[in-house]
Every structure is written in structure tokens, then in C-alpha cells.
Amino acid sequence: MSSMFQEIVAFFFSTAGWILESSTLPTDYWKVSSDDGSVITTASYWANLWKTCVTDSTGVSNCKEFISMLALDGYLIACRALMISAVILGFFGSIFALVGMKCTKIGGSDKNKARIACFAGVHFILSGLCSLSSCSIYAHRITSEFFDPMFIAQKYELGAALFIGWGGSVLCILGGTMLCFSIAGSFTKVNYIYRGAASHSRISSYPKGQAKSVNQRLTPDNSTSSRIQHFDKNVYV
């Protein structure tokens, strides 16, 4: 796989993952539950990071937003912070990836573009880890309450937003890793320098007498060669 094609695929994965992560923030169904108490009354409960709602059988929804952040549970504050951090990191990662890709004309030399692409990959990996941690913390709270026999309040199940967030996190981590590995193609080329003059430098480092004798061995004797060239055809007769 060429380095440019690898960067394009990595950018596609990372951007798609970042879009999925961003879509989970306004999504309503982080956790869902239904209460089929009787044939007449049926209610559906759902909640996200910002509010909790209930929908009756007629389709009317009543929502209650979390007004005070200080009164929230610690896991909700942590999930909010991690998801917002994931979106911000993915945004800057997309910008750095556009600058660092080889198919673009900005960013300077190939070596600088490779560094920028690797920096973008780190941003995407961190974005995926933040989103993965947020969804996992929220899911752990749901499952722990669901299987707790002492918990008497409304019990919820995992909502669609958590699965979207997990999928986006995996795409961001995969794309960021590919961007980081694409830097290897820009630094594996070794420039070989011709050093044919090394023998001359070694000869010149000898003492004057030795250097002269070496030069005499290397250069042919012009007088001898001239005598050999001017031999007559009857010289050995």
C-alpha cells in the first residue's frame, strides 16, 4: 500500500469516526427503558448527557434538563468532558491531516508534512480514546444499576448513542494509527554519498616518502611505456 493511499484511507476512517462521535452529543437515546404497566398506559423513558425524558402512549414527550452542573453525578460530568474533548481533538486532527497529507499542496516539504500527519494521527487516537472512555463509563453505570438488586429506581438499558460512539471511537483510533504509520515511508530513504576520494585522502596522510612510493606504484612509468611502445619488430632477432 502506497503512503499516499494509506493517508487517504486513514483520513476517511478518522473523519467518519469523528462525525459519528460528534453525532452522539445531541443524540437523545443514551439509555432507554419502557414501562408496560397496563394495556392502557405505556411509557418510554430515555435520557442523554443533557436531559431525561418520558414519552407516553399518545406520543407526547416531557423532558427535564439537568439545570445545575454541580448537582450532577460525577460520571455525567466526566462523560460530558470526555465527549467534548473528543470532538475538539477530532476537529483539530482533521485540519492537521488535511495539511499533512501528500495529496495536498500545503505544509512544506514531505518531511514536514509527514510530521504534521503523524501529529494529526495522535489527535485522532486521543479523540477515539476520549469517546471510548465516555461511552464505556456511561454503559458501566447503566449495567451496574440494572443488575443491582438494591437499586429501586427506574432501570435503563443501553441506547443507540453508545453503540454509535463506540463505532466512531474505533474508526478514529484505526485511522489515527494508520496516519502515524504513514510517516515511516518519508524517513526510510537513506541518501548514499559517493566517497571515491577516500583513498586519496588516506595516501596524503602518509609521510612524504611513503606517499611518494605509493604514488610511484599507482602511476605507470611513462618512459618505460614509451620504450615498450617504440620496440622495432626485429628487436628480438
CSV table of C-alpha atoms in Angstrom, one decimal:
chain,number,residue,atom,x,y,z
A,1,MET,CA,0.0,0.0,0.0
A,2,SER,CA,1.5,3.4,-1.0
A,3,SER,CA,1.9,6.1,1.6
A,4,MET,CA,-0.5,8.5,-0.2
A,5,PHE,CA,-3.3,5.9,-0.5
A,6,GLN,CA,-2.7,4.9,3.1
A,7,GLU,CA,-3.1,8.5,4.2
A,8,ILE,CA,-6.3,8.9,2.2
A,9,VAL,CA,-7.9,5.8,3.7
A,10,ALA,CA,-6.8,6.9,7.2
A,11,PHE,CA,-8.3,10.3,6.7
A,12,PHE,CA,-11.6,8.8,5.6
A,13,PHE,CA,-11.7,6.5,8.6
A,14,SER,CA,-10.7,9.2,11.1
A,15,THR,CA,-13.1,11.8,9.7
A,16,ALA,CA,-16.0,9.3,9.6
A,17,GLY,CA,-15.3,8.3,13.2
A,18,TRP,CA,-15.1,12.0,14.3
A,19,ILE,CA,-18.5,12.6,12.6
A,20,LEU,CA,-20.0,9.7,14.5
A,21,GLU,CA,-18.5,10.9,17.8
A,22,SER,CA,-20.0,14.3,17.2
A,23,SER,CA,-23.4,13.0,16.4
A,24,THR,CA,-23.6,11.2,19.8
A,25,LEU,CA,-23.6,14.5,21.7
A,26,PRO,CA,-27.1,15.7,20.6
A,27,THR,CA,-28.5,12.2,20.3
A,28,ASP,CA,-31.3,11.5,22.8
A,29,TYR,CA,-31.0,7.8,23.3
A,30,TRP,CA,-28.0,7.2,25.5
A,31,LYS,CA,-30.1,5.0,27.7
A,32,VAL,CA,-33.7,3.8,27.2
A,33,SER,CA,-36.4,2.0,29.1
A,34,SER,CA,-40.0,1.1,28.7
A,35,ASP,CA,-42.8,0.6,31.2
A,36,ASP,CA,-45.6,-1.5,30.0
A,37,GLY,CA,-47.7,-1.3,33.2
A,38,SER,CA,-51.0,-2.0,31.6
A,39,VAL,CA,-52.8,-2.2,28.2
A,40,ILE,CA,-53.9,1.5,28.5
A,41,THR,CA,-50.8,3.2,29.7
A,42,THR,CA,-47.4,2.7,28.1
A,43,ALA,CA,-44.5,4.9,28.8
A,44,SER,CA,-41.0,5.1,27.3
A,45,TYR,CA,-38.1,6.6,29.2
A,46,TRP,CA,-34.9,7.8,27.7
A,47,ALA,CA,-32.0,10.1,28.7
A,48,ASN,CA,-28.7,11.5,27.4
A,49,LEU,CA,-26.0,13.7,28.8
A,50,TRP,CA,-28.2,16.8,29.0
A,51,LYS,CA,-31.7,15.8,29.9
A,52,THR,CA,-34.1,12.9,30.8
A,53,CYS,CA,-37.4,12.4,29.1
A,54,VAL,CA,-40.6,10.3,29.2
A,55,THR,CA,-42.9,9.6,26.3
A,56,ASP,CA,-46.5,8.4,26.9
A,57,SER,CA,-48.7,6.3,24.7
A,58,THR,CA,-50.0,9.3,22.8
A,59,GLY,CA,-46.5,10.3,21.7
A,60,VAL,CA,-46.2,13.3,23.9
A,61,SER,CA,-42.7,13.8,25.5
A,62,ASN,CA,-42.0,15.6,28.7
A,63,CYS,CA,-38.3,16.4,29.2
A,64,LYS,CA,-36.4,17.7,32.2
A,65,GLU,CA,-33.0,19.2,31.6
A,66,PHE,CA,-30.1,18.9,34.1
A,67,ILE,CA,-30.1,22.5,35.3
A,68,SER,CA,-27.2,22.6,37.8
A,69,MET,CA,-23.9,21.1,36.7
A,70,LEU,CA,-22.7,21.0,40.3
A,71,ALA,CA,-25.7,18.8,41.3
A,72,LEU,CA,-24.9,16.2,38.6
A,73,ASP,CA,-23.4,12.8,39.3
A,74,GLY,CA,-19.7,12.6,38.8
A,75,TYR,CA,-19.9,10.1,35.9
A,76,LEU,CA,-22.1,12.5,33.9
A,77,ILE,CA,-19.6,15.4,34.3
A,78,ALA,CA,-16.8,13.1,33.3
A,79,CYS,CA,-18.7,11.8,30.2
A,80,ARG,CA,-19.5,15.4,29.1
A,81,ALA,CA,-15.9,16.5,29.5
A,82,LEU,CA,-14.6,13.5,27.6
A,83,MET,CA,-17.1,13.8,24.7
A,84,ILE,CA,-16.4,17.5,24.3
A,85,SER,CA,-12.7,16.8,24.3
A,86,ALA,CA,-13.1,14.1,21.7
A,87,VAL,CA,-15.0,16.4,19.4
A,88,ILE,CA,-12.4,19.2,19.8
A,89,LEU,CA,-9.4,16.8,19.3
A,90,GLY,CA,-11.0,15.3,16.2
A,91,PHE,CA,-11.7,18.8,14.7
A,92,PHE,CA,-8.0,19.8,15.0
A,93,GLY,CA,-6.9,16.4,13.9
A,94,SER,CA,-8.9,16.8,10.6
A,95,ILE,CA,-7.2,20.2,10.0
A,96,PHE,CA,-3.8,18.8,10.6
A,97,ALA,CA,-4.5,15.8,8.4
A,98,LEU,CA,-5.5,18.0,5.5
A,99,VAL,CA,-2.3,19.9,5.8
A,100,GLY,CA,-0.1,16.9,6.3
A,101,MET,CA,-1.4,14.7,3.5
A,102,LYS,CA,0.8,14.2,0.5
A,103,CYS,CA,-2.0,14.9,-1.9
A,104,THR,CA,-2.4,18.5,-0.8
A,105,LYS,CA,-0.1,21.3,-1.8
A,106,ILE,CA,0.3,23.0,1.6
A,107,GLY,CA,2.5,22.1,4.5
A,108,GLY,CA,6.0,22.5,3.1
A,109,SER,CA,8.4,19.6,2.4
A,110,ASP,CA,7.5,15.9,2.5
A,111,LYS,CA,9.3,15.5,5.8
A,112,ASN,CA,7.3,18.4,7.4
A,113,LYS,CA,4.1,17.1,6.0
A,114,ALA,CA,4.8,13.6,7.4
A,115,ARG,CA,5.4,15.1,10.9
A,116,ILE,CA,2.1,17.0,10.6
A,117,ALA,CA,0.2,13.9,9.5
A,118,CYS,CA,1.7,12.0,12.5
A,119,PHE,CA,0.5,14.8,14.8
A,120,ALA,CA,-3.0,14.5,13.3
A,121,GLY,CA,-2.9,10.8,13.9
A,122,VAL,CA,-2.1,11.4,17.6
A,123,HIS,CA,-5.1,13.8,17.8
A,124,PHE,CA,-7.4,11.2,16.3
A,125,ILE,CA,-6.2,8.5,18.6
A,126,LEU,CA,-6.7,10.7,21.6
A,127,SER,CA,-10.2,11.6,20.3
A,128,GLY,CA,-11.1,8.0,20.0
A,129,LEU,CA,-9.8,7.1,23.4
A,130,CYS,CA,-11.8,10.0,25.0
A,131,SER,CA,-15.0,9.0,23.2
A,132,LEU,CA,-14.4,5.3,24.1
A,133,SER,CA,-13.9,6.1,27.7
A,134,SER,CA,-17.0,8.3,27.9
A,135,CYS,CA,-19.3,5.7,26.3
A,136,SER,CA,-17.8,2.9,28.5
A,137,ILE,CA,-18.2,4.9,31.7
A,138,TYR,CA,-21.8,5.6,30.9
A,139,ALA,CA,-22.5,2.0,29.9
A,140,HIS,CA,-20.9,0.7,33.1
A,141,ARG,CA,-23.2,2.9,35.2
A,142,ILE,CA,-26.2,1.6,33.3
A,143,THR,CA,-25.3,-2.1,33.7
A,144,SER,CA,-24.3,-1.7,37.3
A,145,GLU,CA,-27.7,-0.1,38.2
A,146,PHE,CA,-29.6,-2.7,36.1
A,147,PHE,CA,-28.0,-5.7,37.8
A,148,ASP,CA,-28.1,-4.2,41.3
A,149,PRO,CA,-30.9,-5.8,43.3
A,150,MET,CA,-30.9,-2.9,45.8
A,151,PHE,CA,-31.5,-0.2,43.1
A,152,ILE,CA,-35.2,0.5,43.2
A,153,ALA,CA,-35.4,3.5,40.8
A,154,GLN,CA,-36.1,3.2,37.0
A,155,LYS,CA,-33.7,0.8,35.4
A,156,TYR,CA,-32.4,1.6,31.9
A,157,GLU,CA,-30.7,-0.3,29.1
A,158,LEU,CA,-28.0,0.7,26.6
A,159,GLY,CA,-29.1,3.2,24.0
A,160,ALA,CA,-28.2,3.6,20.3
A,161,ALA,CA,-25.9,6.5,21.0
A,162,LEU,CA,-23.5,4.4,22.9
A,163,PHE,CA,-23.0,2.0,20.0
A,164,ILE,CA,-22.6,4.9,17.6
A,165,GLY,CA,-20.0,6.4,19.9
A,166,TRP,CA,-18.1,3.0,20.2
A,167,GLY,CA,-18.1,2.7,16.4
A,168,GLY,CA,-16.8,6.2,15.9
A,169,SER,CA,-14.1,5.6,18.5
A,170,VAL,CA,-12.8,2.5,16.8
A,171,LEU,CA,-12.7,4.3,13.4
A,172,CYS,CA,-10.8,7.3,14.9
A,173,ILE,CA,-8.2,5.0,16.6
A,174,LEU,CA,-7.8,2.9,13.5
A,175,GLY,CA,-7.4,6.0,11.2
A,176,GLY,CA,-5.1,7.7,13.6
A,177,THR,CA,-2.9,4.7,13.8
A,178,MET,CA,-2.7,4.5,10.1
A,179,LEU,CA,-1.7,8.2,9.9
A,180,CYS,CA,1.0,7.6,12.4
A,181,PHE,CA,2.4,4.6,10.5
A,182,SER,CA,2.3,6.5,7.2
A,183,ILE,CA,5.2,8.7,8.4
A,184,ALA,CA,7.6,5.7,8.0
A,185,GLY,CA,7.7,6.0,4.2
A,186,SER,CA,9.1,9.5,4.5
A,187,PHE,CA,12.1,8.6,6.6
A,188,THR,CA,13.2,5.2,5.4
A,189,LYS,CA,15.0,6.6,2.3
A,190,VAL,CA,18.8,6.7,3.0
A,191,ASN,CA,21.0,9.0,1.0
A,192,TYR,CA,24.2,7.3,0.0
A,193,ILE,CA,27.1,9.7,-0.6
A,194,TYR,CA,30.0,8.7,-3.0
A,195,ARG,CA,33.3,8.7,-1.2
A,196,GLY,CA,35.7,7.8,-4.0
A,197,ALA,CA,38.2,10.3,-2.8
A,198,ALA,CA,38.8,8.5,0.4
A,199,SER,CA,41.7,6.5,-1.0
A,200,HIS,CA,43.4,9.8,-2.0
A,201,SER,CA,42.9,11.2,1.5
A,202,ARG,CA,44.5,8.1,3.0
A,203,ILE,CA,47.5,8.3,0.7
A,204,SER,CA,48.0,12.0,1.5
A,205,SER,CA,48.0,11.2,5.3
A,206,TYR,CA,51.2,9.1,5.0
A,207,PRO,CA,54.6,10.6,5.4
A,208,LYS,CA,56.2,12.2,2.4
A,209,GLY,CA,58.5,9.4,1.5
A,210,GLN,CA,55.8,6.7,1.8
A,211,ALA,CA,53.3,8.8,-0.2
A,212,LYS,CA,55.8,9.1,-3.0
A,213,SER,CA,56.4,5.4,-3.1
A,214,VAL,CA,52.7,4.7,-3.2
A,215,ASN,CA,52.2,7.2,-6.0
A,216,GLN,CA,55.0,5.6,-7.9
A,217,ARG,CA,53.2,2.2,-7.6
A,218,LEU,CA,49.9,3.7,-8.7
A,219,THR,CA,51.1,5.7,-11.7
A,220,PRO,CA,52.8,3.9,-14.5
A,221,ASP,CA,56.3,4.8,-15.7
A,222,ASN,CA,55.9,6.9,-18.8
A,223,SER,CA,59.5,6.3,-20.0
A,224,THR,CA,59.2,2.5,-19.7
A,225,SER,CA,55.9,2.5,-21.5
A,226,SER,CA,57.3,4.7,-24.3
A,227,ARG,CA,60.2,2.4,-24.7
A,228,ILE,CA,57.9,-0.6,-25.0
A,229,GLN,CA,55.8,1.2,-27.5
A,230,HIS,CA,58.7,2.0,-29.8
A,231,PHE,CA,60.2,-1.5,-30.0
A,232,ASP,CA,61.1,-2.5,-33.5
A,233,LYS,CA,59.7,-5.7,-34.9
A,234,ASN,CA,63.2,-7.2,-35.3
A,235,VAL,CA,64.5,-6.3,-31.8
A,236,TYR,CA,64.5,-10.0,-30.6
A,237,VAL,CA,66.0,-11.4,-33.8
